[in-house]
Short mmCIF file of C-alpha atoms and ligand atoms in Angstrom, two decimals:
data_model
loop_
_atom_site.label_atom_id
_atom_site.label_comp_id
_atom_site.label_asym_id
_atom_site.label_seq_id
_atom_site.Cartn_x
_atom_site.Cartn_y
_atom_site.Cartn_z
CA MET A 9 30.37 8.82 -8.76
CA LYS A 10 33.04 11.33 -8.00
CA VAL A 11 32.96 14.88 -9.55
CA ILE A 12 36.36 15.62 -10.02
CA SER A 13 37.34 19.50 -11.05
CA ALA A 14 41.04 19.09 -11.31
CA THR A 15 43.38 17.82 -13.56
CA SER A 16 45.90 16.44 -11.59
CA GLU A 17 43.78 14.69 -8.85
CA LEU A 18 42.24 13.12 -12.21
CA GLU A 19 45.55 12.60 -13.53
CA VAL A 20 46.24 10.44 -9.88
CA ALA A 21 43.06 8.43 -9.97
CA VAL A 22 43.92 7.74 -13.96
CA SER A 23 47.37 6.16 -12.91
CA PHE A 24 45.73 4.08 -10.13
CA PHE A 25 43.43 2.86 -12.58
CA LYS A 26 45.93 1.48 -15.16
CA GLU A 27 48.26 0.27 -12.13
CA LEU A 28 45.67 -1.86 -11.30
CA GLY A 29 45.14 -3.27 -14.91
CA LEU A 30 41.85 -1.93 -15.29
CA THR A 31 40.25 -0.09 -18.97
CA VAL A 32 39.31 3.57 -18.83
CA GLY A 33 36.25 4.79 -20.97
CA LEU A 34 35.85 8.22 -21.96
CA VAL A 35 32.82 10.16 -23.28
CA PRO A 36 34.31 13.96 -23.93
CA THR A 37 30.94 16.16 -23.44
CA MET A 38 30.19 20.05 -23.20
CA GLY A 39 27.07 18.89 -20.57
CA ALA A 40 23.27 19.98 -21.06
CA LEU A 41 23.17 15.95 -21.27
CA HIS A 42 20.39 14.05 -22.88
CA ASN A 43 19.37 10.56 -23.68
CA GLY A 44 21.86 10.78 -26.67
CA HIS A 45 24.94 11.38 -24.49
CA ALA A 46 23.32 8.94 -22.21
CA SER A 47 23.16 6.16 -24.78
CA LEU A 48 27.36 7.13 -25.27
CA VAL A 49 27.43 6.49 -21.60
CA LYS A 50 25.45 3.62 -21.01
CA LYS A 51 27.73 1.81 -23.89
CA CYS A 52 31.18 3.45 -22.20
CA VAL A 53 29.99 1.49 -18.62
CA ALA A 54 29.01 -1.96 -20.46
CA GLU A 55 32.31 -1.96 -22.37
CA ASN A 56 35.11 -0.66 -19.51
CA ASP A 57 35.80 -1.30 -15.85
CA VAL A 58 35.87 2.79 -15.47
CA CYS A 59 33.39 5.26 -17.13
CA ILE A 60 35.16 9.07 -16.90
CA VAL A 61 32.63 11.46 -18.43
CA SER A 62 34.10 15.26 -19.06
CA VAL A 63 31.73 18.11 -18.97
CA PHE A 64 33.04 20.89 -20.21
CA VAL A 65 32.00 23.79 -22.37
CA ASN A 66 35.22 24.34 -24.39
CA PRO A 67 35.76 27.93 -25.62
CA THR A 68 38.34 27.48 -27.94
CA GLN A 69 35.73 25.62 -30.26
CA PHE A 70 33.06 28.71 -30.52
CA ASN A 71 33.99 31.25 -33.15
CA ASN A 72 30.09 32.59 -31.80
CA ALA A 73 30.32 34.58 -28.56
CA ASN A 74 26.72 34.47 -28.54
CA ASP A 75 26.66 31.22 -28.85
CA LEU A 76 29.45 29.76 -26.31
CA ALA A 77 27.41 32.39 -23.70
CA THR A 78 24.06 30.80 -24.69
CA TYR A 79 25.49 27.39 -24.09
CA PRO A 80 22.99 25.51 -22.16
CA ARG A 81 25.09 24.72 -18.45
CA THR A 82 23.29 22.46 -16.06
CA LEU A 83 26.00 20.51 -13.98
CA GLU A 84 23.79 19.63 -11.02
CA ALA A 85 21.59 17.98 -13.66
CA ASP A 86 24.10 16.14 -15.27
CA CYS A 87 25.49 15.02 -12.41
CA LYS A 88 22.62 13.25 -11.53
CA LEU A 89 21.81 11.47 -14.42
CA LEU A 90 25.45 10.36 -15.34
CA GLU A 91 25.55 8.31 -11.50
CA SER A 92 22.20 7.14 -12.35
CA LEU A 93 24.02 5.88 -15.35
CA GLY A 94 27.02 4.13 -13.75
CA ALA A 95 29.16 6.74 -14.62
CA ASN A 96 32.58 6.59 -12.04
CA ILE A 97 34.01 9.93 -12.86
CA ALA A 98 32.49 13.08 -13.94
CA PHE A 99 35.25 15.77 -14.72
CA ALA A 100 33.99 19.30 -14.83
CA PRO A 101 37.18 21.43 -14.78
CA THR A 102 37.36 25.05 -15.25
CA VAL A 103 38.64 26.93 -18.47
CA ASP A 104 42.25 27.43 -16.29
CA GLN A 105 42.55 23.26 -15.60
CA ILE A 106 42.20 22.51 -19.16
CA TYR A 107 44.01 25.37 -20.84
CA PRO A 108 46.58 26.64 -17.74
CA TYR A 109 48.34 28.31 -20.85
CA PRO A 110 46.44 29.41 -23.94
CA ASP A 111 46.91 26.20 -26.38
CA THR A 112 48.40 27.75 -29.36
CA ARG A 113 48.31 23.94 -31.17
CA GLN A 114 47.43 24.23 -34.96
CA PHE A 115 46.44 20.90 -36.31
CA ASP A 116 45.80 20.05 -39.97
CA PHE A 117 43.14 17.67 -41.23
CA THR A 118 42.79 18.72 -44.75
CA PRO A 119 40.33 17.99 -46.46
CA LEU A 120 38.54 16.51 -43.66
CA ASP A 121 38.04 20.27 -42.24
CA LYS A 122 37.66 22.16 -45.66
CA VAL A 123 34.01 21.15 -46.25
CA MET A 124 30.66 21.84 -44.34
CA GLU A 125 31.51 22.98 -40.52
CA GLY A 126 35.33 23.67 -41.36
CA PRO A 127 34.38 27.06 -44.13
CA MET A 128 31.35 28.08 -41.67
CA ARG A 129 32.80 27.58 -38.19
CA PRO A 130 36.37 29.01 -38.51
CA GLY A 131 38.78 27.65 -35.85
CA HIS A 132 36.49 25.03 -34.68
CA PHE A 133 37.80 21.80 -35.64
CA ASN A 134 40.68 22.93 -34.50
CA GLY A 135 39.48 23.56 -31.07
CA VAL A 136 37.76 20.30 -30.77
CA ALA A 137 41.10 19.10 -31.47
CA GLN A 138 42.99 21.15 -28.58
CA VAL A 139 39.96 20.13 -26.47
CA VAL A 140 39.83 16.51 -27.24
CA SER A 141 43.37 16.07 -27.62
CA ARG A 142 43.92 17.74 -23.84
CA LEU A 143 41.24 15.18 -22.45
CA PHE A 144 43.10 11.89 -24.09
CA ASP A 145 46.26 12.79 -22.57
CA ILE A 146 44.76 13.78 -18.83
CA THR A 147 42.52 10.39 -18.88
CA LYS A 148 44.21 8.04 -21.37
CA PRO A 149 41.56 5.99 -22.58
CA ASN A 150 41.40 2.83 -23.98
CA ARG A 151 38.31 3.72 -25.55
CA ALA A 152 36.55 7.23 -26.32
CA TYR A 153 33.06 7.47 -27.35
CA PHE A 154 31.53 10.01 -29.71
CA GLY A 155 27.68 10.56 -31.35
CA GLU A 156 27.38 10.22 -35.20
CA LYS A 157 25.33 13.27 -35.10
CA ASP A 158 28.59 15.46 -35.72
CA PHE A 159 29.13 13.24 -38.54
CA GLN A 160 31.82 15.62 -39.10
CA GLN A 161 33.58 16.10 -36.37
CA LEU A 162 33.59 12.08 -35.81
CA ALA A 163 35.80 11.68 -38.83
CA ILE A 164 38.05 14.50 -37.97
CA ILE A 165 38.38 12.75 -34.38
CA ARG A 166 39.27 9.59 -35.84
CA GLU A 167 41.96 11.48 -38.28
CA MET A 168 43.56 13.11 -35.06
CA CYS A 169 44.24 9.79 -33.67
CA ARG A 170 45.77 8.72 -36.72
CA LYS A 171 47.95 12.11 -37.71
CA TYR A 172 48.57 12.94 -33.96
CA GLY A 173 49.85 9.96 -32.52
CA TYR A 174 46.61 8.61 -30.69
CA ASN A 175 46.80 5.40 -32.22
CA ASP A 176 46.33 2.62 -28.98
CA LEU A 177 42.71 4.18 -28.50
CA GLU A 178 39.77 2.81 -30.14
CA ILE A 179 37.08 5.61 -31.26
CA VAL A 180 33.89 4.76 -30.60
CA GLY A 181 31.09 6.02 -33.02
CA CYS A 182 27.23 5.56 -31.60
CA PRO A 183 24.19 6.34 -33.60
CA ILE A 184 22.24 9.46 -34.06
CA VAL A 185 19.34 8.93 -31.13
CA ARG A 186 16.28 10.88 -32.16
CA GLU A 187 12.79 11.98 -30.35
CA GLU A 188 10.06 9.74 -31.64
CA SER A 189 8.96 12.70 -33.94
CA GLY A 190 12.58 12.21 -35.75
CA LEU A 191 14.39 14.97 -34.37
CA ALA A 192 17.36 14.31 -33.66
CA LEU A 193 18.48 15.01 -29.55
CA SER A 194 21.06 17.77 -29.27
CA SER A 195 21.67 20.34 -26.02
CA ARG A 196 20.49 22.98 -28.62
CA ASN A 197 17.28 21.63 -28.66
CA ALA A 198 16.88 22.98 -25.00
CA ARG A 199 17.09 26.56 -26.63
CA LEU A 200 13.70 25.88 -28.49
CA SER A 201 10.22 26.89 -27.54
CA ASP A 202 7.60 23.91 -27.77
CA SER A 203 6.40 25.50 -31.35
CA GLN A 204 10.17 25.43 -32.58
CA LYS A 205 10.45 21.75 -31.75
CA LYS A 206 7.61 21.06 -33.74
CA THR A 207 9.24 23.13 -36.69
CA ALA A 208 12.07 21.43 -36.43
CA VAL A 209 10.74 17.86 -36.55
CA GLY A 210 10.98 19.03 -40.40
CA ILE A 211 14.43 18.56 -40.87
CA SER A 212 14.79 15.14 -40.06
CA LYS A 213 11.27 14.58 -42.19
CA ALA A 214 12.77 15.99 -45.24
CA LEU A 215 15.74 13.81 -44.67
CA PHE A 216 14.14 10.67 -44.09
CA ASP A 217 12.09 11.76 -47.32
CA SER A 218 14.99 12.22 -49.23
CA LYS A 219 15.91 8.80 -49.02
CA ASN A 220 12.82 7.53 -50.78
CA ILE A 221 13.40 9.87 -53.54
CA LYS A 222 17.46 8.97 -54.39
CA ASN A 223 16.06 6.24 -56.72
CA SER A 224 14.28 8.83 -58.85
CA LYS A 225 16.81 12.21 -58.61
CA ASN A 226 20.52 12.34 -59.15
CA VAL A 227 22.50 14.08 -56.30
CA ALA A 228 22.09 17.62 -57.58
CA GLU A 229 18.52 17.16 -57.53
CA THR A 230 18.09 15.08 -54.22
CA LYS A 231 20.24 18.33 -52.47
CA GLN A 232 18.19 20.97 -54.27
CA TRP A 233 14.60 18.83 -53.02
CA VAL A 234 16.16 18.71 -49.38
CA ILE A 235 17.19 22.59 -49.41
CA ASP A 236 13.94 23.39 -51.07
CA THR A 237 11.57 21.43 -48.83
CA ILE A 238 13.24 22.77 -45.52
CA ASN A 239 13.48 26.30 -46.80
CA ALA A 240 9.79 26.34 -47.40
CA ILE A 241 8.97 25.80 -43.71
CA ASP A 242 8.43 28.68 -41.85
CA GLY A 243 11.32 30.25 -39.57
CA MET A 244 13.84 27.69 -41.23
CA GLU A 245 16.74 28.46 -42.99
CA VAL A 246 19.08 26.17 -44.72
CA GLU A 247 22.79 26.86 -44.18
CA TYR A 248 24.51 23.67 -46.07
CA TYR A 249 23.29 20.53 -47.38
CA GLU A 250 26.05 18.46 -48.33
CA ILE A 251 26.04 14.85 -50.00
CA VAL A 252 29.48 13.68 -49.30
CA ASP A 253 31.71 10.18 -49.32
CA GLY A 254 31.30 9.50 -45.72
CA ASN A 255 34.72 8.25 -44.91
CA THR A 256 36.32 11.20 -47.05
CA LEU A 257 33.92 13.88 -46.16
CA GLN A 258 34.45 15.52 -50.34
CA PRO A 259 31.08 15.72 -52.10
CA ILE A 260 30.45 14.03 -54.29
CA SER A 261 27.99 14.67 -57.44
CA ASP A 262 27.06 11.01 -59.11
CA TRP A 263 25.44 8.07 -56.26
CA LYS A 264 27.95 5.84 -58.39
CA GLU A 265 31.44 7.53 -56.66
CA THR A 266 30.83 5.85 -53.17
CA SER A 267 29.02 3.43 -51.52
CA TYR A 268 28.64 5.45 -48.41
CA PRO A 269 26.55 8.66 -49.11
CA VAL A 270 26.08 10.40 -46.25
CA GLY A 271 23.90 13.60 -46.28
CA CYS A 272 24.50 16.23 -43.72
CA ILE A 273 22.99 19.47 -43.25
CA THR A 274 22.67 22.51 -41.06
CA VAL A 275 19.87 24.90 -40.54
CA TYR A 276 19.02 27.97 -38.37
CA LEU A 277 15.99 27.80 -36.93
CA GLY A 278 15.24 31.45 -35.33
CA ASP A 279 19.25 31.53 -33.85
CA VAL A 280 19.88 28.34 -33.08
CA ARG A 281 21.77 26.45 -35.21
CA LEU A 282 20.85 22.52 -35.39
CA ILE A 283 22.65 19.74 -37.41
CA ASP A 284 21.67 16.68 -38.45
CA ASN A 285 22.65 13.85 -41.11
CA ILE A 286 21.15 11.09 -42.86
CA LYS A 287 23.13 7.72 -44.79
CA TYR A 288 21.50 7.16 -47.92
O1 PAF B 17 30.65 17.14 -29.45
C1 PAF B 17 31.11 17.86 -28.29
O2 PAF B 17 30.04 17.93 -27.13
C2 PAF B 17 31.93 18.51 -28.26
O3 PAF B 17 32.43 18.87 -29.19
C3 PAF B 17 33.60 17.71 -27.51
C4 PAF B 17 33.67 16.78 -28.46
C5 PAF B 17 32.98 17.19 -25.96
C6 PAF B 17 34.79 18.67 -27.60
O4 PAF B 17 34.14 19.58 -26.98
#
């Protein structure tokens, strides 16, 4: 596996692959890789001639300086894992390589970005679109792989492709990978103590249990039950829990409104912000 940090070097490599008629798969990441990322990389390796994994903590998608400063950075371990998974290129650029000049582009994903993470993290999805479009421009992938844990992000990236001209590229959504306990894998879990990790299991447990009560409760009652159940656990505070149409991301008030209801949650455990979701 080759580790590349210069955009121009990667562009040369990509045009060589394209001349040879090879298919290119991209897995965009911010590093601190775990088994969730590994599942994306394995799929990318299996489905493409060349697998490129980007490892870049993108400053433009952080609306909280402390979150950016404390985001785990483990490039050496990440590269070892990527090599063992059969990735061909790890692209680990500096900020200047991705943004040689400030990126002032404004994307509009209305109404997808006006709910849930949108109002809670102003500018976040614009920053994600800036970096992902930049990575697409550099790597010209045939396929790009994203986890369903970031459910809203995945919907917005699909919309970005539709609306901003990335039509030749297939976005592949991959299921959430969980620990045996049910806890959704996340790079942020690295910031949890052992006892916080046990507490965090309460999030997925409440989501799974809520599937069983869905038949006897309406949407508002189910939402409230999840919020109350998690808030009752010492140390956890729900930021939001929304049950939405999985395609439009708009909140529903009746189960009959959609055949694809998805519950999306954000919870603070201490200062660590955890997200998860469940398909009802
Ligand atoms: O999901 C992530 O890790 C990031 O938002 C992404 C897609 C790599 C863009 O920085």
